[in-house]
Amino acid sequence: MAMIYTELFADKIDERFTSEAVSQKIVNNDYSFVGAKTVKITSINTVDNRDYNRNTGYGNADILQNSIQELTLTKDRAFKMLLDKMDEDETKIKAGEVLARQLRERVIPEIEKYRFETILKSCDTNSQTVTGLTASNAYAKFLEAQEKLNDEDVPQNRIAYVTPEFLTKLKKDDNFIKASDIGQNIAINGLVGMVDGVPIVRVTKKWMEAKTGTPATTKKYACLVGHNSATVAPVKLAEYRVVTDSENYSGTLFLGRFYYDCFVLNNKAKGLVAIEA
């Protein structure tokens, strides 16, 4: 799109609405990718207990085995933008705001969407989903998701992400309002902080979907509950440069490169549950 010139530009830019980064609470950086593109994660099995025989002792020894999960970074992304020197002079575009806007509207949303999609795909693949959500059973479905995590011995310091629609259903659910102290607060002031001991984070519905199956179809989700130990989300490189003395351009050049990925660990995949919308 060409630059628009007029006789006078207003000082204030009409900025677009954007969603903030929220996924950091359900991911971790427990594994270092410094000096490597791939990290190999080892899982070691256990063996069955058996009765001790006083005549033959312990019996035959079972061989310990290990399995390897390779985490290879794949998302090497970049951008390049030019703000011509005369465009900067004759419009209200400010060089200092260009990079921040790019990060806010393009980089952060891309990483967030990719993380949620990776996690939601894992939930679908590992049968860690809850179905049958209606306008009146949001609280029951949330408790069902909690039960699935409890059955897998997932630690209690969990986090939940909900779409605005799911949050509305939860607020209107009579069972939730009657059963929960927070529900009583909702009746008073409309606030949601925790449900069943789990912090609730509202997330845009654009990020709560994933392509699953063959052929791939987009499946939408209303809620994601899990423990952050299940998901590794490294950002190995986040490099952003502002070049004002380029030999090839008269103006300010903005360069960015971000190298990231997201992985659900095999032995902890049951630590994530999604409620289908």
mmCIF file with all atom_site columns, N, CA and C in Angstrom, residues 6 11 21 34 44 56 58 68-69 84 95 114-115 121 123 125 154-155 159-160 163 176 187-188 196-197 199 212 239:
data_model
loop_
_atom_site.group_PDB
_atom_site.id
_atom_site.type_symbol
_atom_site.label_atom_id
_atom_site.label_alt_id
_atom_site.label_comp_id
_atom_site.label_asym_id
_atom_site.label_entity_id
_atom_site.label_seq_id
_atom_site.pdbx_PDB_ins_code
_atom_site.Cartn_x
_atom_site.Cartn_y
_atom_site.Cartn_z
_atom_site.occupancy
_atom_site.B_iso_or_equiv
_atom_site.pdbx_formal_charge
_atom_site.auth_seq_id
_atom_site.auth_comp_id
_atom_site.auth_asym_id
_atom_site.auth_atom_id
_atom_site.pdbx_PDB_model_num
ATOM 1  N N  . THR A 1 6   ? -1.107  14.020  3.176  1.00 0.00 ? 6   THR A N  1
ATOM 2  C CA . THR A 1 6   ? -2.116  15.073  3.229  1.00 0.00 ? 6   THR A CA 1
ATOM 3  C C  . THR A 1 6   ? -1.454  16.330  3.739  1.00 0.00 ? 6   THR A C  1
ATOM 4  N N  . ASP A 1 11  ? -1.626  14.445  15.444 1.00 0.00 ? 11  ASP A N  1
ATOM 5  C CA . ASP A 1 11  ? -0.502  13.964  16.247 1.00 0.00 ? 11  ASP A CA 1
ATOM 6  C C  . ASP A 1 11  ? -0.726  12.538  16.760 1.00 0.00 ? 11  ASP A C  1
ATOM 7  N N  . ALA A 1 21  ? 0.418   -10.765 25.495 1.00 0.00 ? 21  ALA A N  1
ATOM 8  C CA . ALA A 1 21  ? 0.984   -12.100 25.685 1.00 0.00 ? 21  ALA A CA 1
ATOM 9  C C  . ALA A 1 21  ? 0.538   -12.652 27.035 1.00 0.00 ? 21  ALA A C  1
ATOM 10 N N  . VAL A 1 34  ? 21.025  -23.250 24.116 1.00 0.00 ? 34  VAL A N  1
ATOM 11 C CA . VAL A 1 34  ? 22.237  -22.495 23.819 1.00 0.00 ? 34  VAL A CA 1
ATOM 12 C C  . VAL A 1 34  ? 23.244  -23.414 23.136 1.00 0.00 ? 34  VAL A C  1
ATOM 13 N N  . ILE A 1 44  ? 13.169  -42.491 31.174 1.00 0.00 ? 44  ILE A N  1
ATOM 14 C CA . ILE A 1 44  ? 13.610  -43.819 31.612 1.00 0.00 ? 44  ILE A CA 1
ATOM 15 C C  . ILE A 1 44  ? 12.430  -44.564 32.216 1.00 0.00 ? 44  ILE A C  1
ATOM 16 N N  . THR A 1 56  ? 14.997  -68.356 45.876 1.00 0.00 ? 56  THR A N  1
ATOM 17 C CA . THR A 1 56  ? 15.673  -67.896 44.648 1.00 0.00 ? 56  THR A CA 1
ATOM 18 C C  . THR A 1 56  ? 16.029  -66.420 44.685 1.00 0.00 ? 56  THR A C  1
ATOM 19 N N  . TYR A 1 58  ? 15.801  -62.485 44.341 1.00 0.00 ? 58  TYR A N  1
ATOM 20 C CA . TYR A 1 58  ? 15.102  -61.450 43.577 1.00 0.00 ? 58  TYR A CA 1
ATOM 21 C C  . TYR A 1 58  ? 14.602  -61.929 42.215 1.00 0.00 ? 58  TYR A C  1
ATOM 22 N N  . ILE A 1 68  ? 13.929  -41.512 23.742 1.00 0.00 ? 68  ILE A N  1
ATOM 23 C CA . ILE A 1 68  ? 14.450  -40.180 23.438 1.00 0.00 ? 68  ILE A CA 1
ATOM 24 C C  . ILE A 1 68  ? 13.394  -39.367 22.694 1.00 0.00 ? 68  ILE A C  1
ATOM 25 N N  . GLN A 1 69  ? 13.144  -38.170 23.169 1.00 0.00 ? 69  GLN A N  1
ATOM 26 C CA . GLN A 1 69  ? 12.304  -37.212 22.450 1.00 0.00 ? 69  GLN A CA 1
ATOM 27 C C  . GLN A 1 69  ? 13.190  -36.072 21.976 1.00 0.00 ? 69  GLN A C  1
ATOM 28 N N  . ASP A 1 84  ? 11.045  5.653   4.997  1.00 0.00 ? 84  ASP A N  1
ATOM 29 C CA . ASP A 1 84  ? 11.792  6.629   4.211  1.00 0.00 ? 84  ASP A CA 1
ATOM 30 C C  . ASP A 1 84  ? 11.948  7.926   4.994  1.00 0.00 ? 84  ASP A C  1
ATOM 31 N N  . ALA A 1 95  ? 9.608   6.978   14.137 1.00 0.00 ? 95  ALA A N  1
ATOM 32 C CA . ALA A 1 95  ? 10.489  5.811   14.058 1.00 0.00 ? 95  ALA A CA 1
ATOM 33 C C  . ALA A 1 95  ? 10.513  5.037   15.366 1.00 0.00 ? 95  ALA A C  1
ATOM 34 N N  . TYR A 1 114 ? 0.845   -19.770 18.029 1.00 0.00 ? 114 TYR A N  1
ATOM 35 C CA . TYR A 1 114 ? 1.566   -21.024 17.782 1.00 0.00 ? 114 TYR A CA 1
ATOM 36 C C  . TYR A 1 114 ? 1.645   -21.868 19.050 1.00 0.00 ? 114 TYR A C  1
ATOM 37 N N  . ARG A 1 115 ? 1.904   -21.226 20.182 1.00 0.00 ? 115 ARG A N  1
ATOM 38 C CA . ARG A 1 115 ? 1.981   -21.969 21.440 1.00 0.00 ? 115 ARG A CA 1
ATOM 39 C C  . ARG A 1 115 ? 0.649   -22.626 21.782 1.00 0.00 ? 115 ARG A C  1
ATOM 40 N N  . LYS A 1 121 ? -3.342  -29.068 20.026 1.00 0.00 ? 121 LYS A N  1
ATOM 41 C CA . LYS A 1 121 ? -3.146  -30.256 19.190 1.00 0.00 ? 121 LYS A CA 1
ATOM 42 C C  . LYS A 1 121 ? -2.748  -31.452 20.046 1.00 0.00 ? 121 LYS A C  1
ATOM 43 N N  . CYS A 1 123 ? -3.475  -31.951 23.172 1.00 0.00 ? 123 CYS A N  1
ATOM 44 C CA . CYS A 1 123 ? -4.658  -32.390 23.917 1.00 0.00 ? 123 CYS A CA 1
ATOM 45 C C  . CYS A 1 123 ? -5.533  -33.289 23.055 1.00 0.00 ? 123 CYS A C  1
ATOM 46 N N  . THR A 1 125 ? -4.584  -35.053 20.348 1.00 0.00 ? 125 THR A N  1
ATOM 47 C CA . THR A 1 125 ? -3.864  -36.285 20.022 1.00 0.00 ? 125 THR A CA 1
ATOM 48 C C  . THR A 1 125 ? -3.857  -37.269 21.183 1.00 0.00 ? 125 THR A C  1
ATOM 49 N N  . VAL A 1 154 ? -1.424  -34.897 38.214 1.00 0.00 ? 154 VAL A N  1
ATOM 50 C CA . VAL A 1 154 ? -0.838  -33.612 37.825 1.00 0.00 ? 154 VAL A CA 1
ATOM 51 C C  . VAL A 1 154 ? -0.828  -32.691 39.043 1.00 0.00 ? 154 VAL A C  1
ATOM 52 N N  . PRO A 1 155 ? 0.292   -32.019 39.332 1.00 0.00 ? 155 PRO A N  1
ATOM 53 C CA . PRO A 1 155 ? 0.358   -31.118 40.492 1.00 0.00 ? 155 PRO A CA 1
ATOM 54 C C  . PRO A 1 155 ? -0.732  -30.048 40.457 1.00 0.00 ? 155 PRO A C  1
ATOM 55 N N  . ILE A 1 159 ? -2.941  -23.658 35.708 1.00 0.00 ? 159 ILE A N  1
ATOM 56 C CA . ILE A 1 159 ? -3.411  -22.393 35.140 1.00 0.00 ? 159 ILE A CA 1
ATOM 57 C C  . ILE A 1 159 ? -4.493  -22.727 34.119 1.00 0.00 ? 159 ILE A C  1
ATOM 58 N N  . ALA A 1 160 ? -5.486  -21.865 33.997 1.00 0.00 ? 160 ALA A N  1
ATOM 59 C CA . ALA A 1 160 ? -6.566  -22.089 33.027 1.00 0.00 ? 160 ALA A CA 1
ATOM 60 C C  . ALA A 1 160 ? -6.718  -20.863 32.140 1.00 0.00 ? 160 ALA A C  1
ATOM 61 N N  . THR A 1 163 ? -11.929 -18.565 26.937 1.00 0.00 ? 163 THR A N  1
ATOM 62 C CA . THR A 1 163 ? -12.395 -17.560 25.986 1.00 0.00 ? 163 THR A CA 1
ATOM 63 C C  . THR A 1 163 ? -13.425 -16.673 26.676 1.00 0.00 ? 163 THR A C  1
ATOM 64 N N  . PHE A 1 176 ? -22.190 -23.018 39.484 1.00 0.00 ? 176 PHE A N  1
ATOM 65 C CA . PHE A 1 176 ? -20.933 -22.373 39.857 1.00 0.00 ? 176 PHE A CA 1
ATOM 66 C C  . PHE A 1 176 ? -21.176 -21.294 40.899 1.00 0.00 ? 176 PHE A C  1
ATOM 67 N N  . ALA A 1 187 ? -21.453 -12.719 41.759 1.00 0.00 ? 187 ALA A N  1
ATOM 68 C CA . ALA A 1 187 ? -22.790 -12.180 41.921 1.00 0.00 ? 187 ALA A CA 1
ATOM 69 C C  . ALA A 1 187 ? -22.741 -10.748 42.436 1.00 0.00 ? 187 ALA A C  1
ATOM 70 N N  . ILE A 1 188 ? -21.633 -10.402 43.081 1.00 0.00 ? 188 ILE A N  1
ATOM 71 C CA . ILE A 1 188 ? -21.509 -9.065  43.658 1.00 0.00 ? 188 ILE A CA 1
ATOM 72 C C  . ILE A 1 188 ? -20.829 -8.096  42.705 1.00 0.00 ? 188 ILE A C  1
ATOM 73 N N  . ASP A 1 196 ? -12.060 -23.258 41.425 1.00 0.00 ? 196 ASP A N  1
ATOM 74 C CA . ASP A 1 196 ? -11.594 -24.549 41.936 1.00 0.00 ? 196 ASP A CA 1
ATOM 75 C C  . ASP A 1 196 ? -10.098 -24.510 42.251 1.00 0.00 ? 196 ASP A C  1
ATOM 76 N N  . GLY A 1 197 ? -9.644  -23.356 42.743 1.00 0.00 ? 197 GLY A N  1
ATOM 77 C CA . GLY A 1 197 ? -8.242  -23.194 43.101 1.00 0.00 ? 197 GLY A CA 1
ATOM 78 C C  . GLY A 1 197 ? -7.305  -22.930 41.946 1.00 0.00 ? 197 GLY A C  1
ATOM 79 N N  . PRO A 1 199 ? -6.071  -20.348 38.888 1.00 0.00 ? 199 PRO A N  1
ATOM 80 C CA . PRO A 1 199 ? -6.158  -18.994 38.330 1.00 0.00 ? 199 PRO A CA 1
ATOM 81 C C  . PRO A 1 199 ? -6.729  -19.024 36.914 1.00 0.00 ? 199 PRO A C  1
ATOM 82 N N  . THR A 1 212 ? -6.660  -30.161 13.370 1.00 0.00 ? 212 THR A N  1
ATOM 83 C CA . THR A 1 212 ? -6.426  -31.542 13.784 1.00 0.00 ? 212 THR A CA 1
ATOM 84 C C  . THR A 1 212 ? -7.053  -32.500 12.777 1.00 0.00 ? 212 THR A C  1
ATOM 85 N N  . GLU A 1 239 ? 16.041  -10.818 18.201 1.00 0.00 ? 239 GLU A N  1
ATOM 86 C CA . GLU A 1 239 ? 16.981  -9.748  17.844 1.00 0.00 ? 239 GLU A CA 1
ATOM 87 C C  . GLU A 1 239 ? 16.254  -8.707  16.997 1.00 0.00 ? 239 GLU A C  1
#
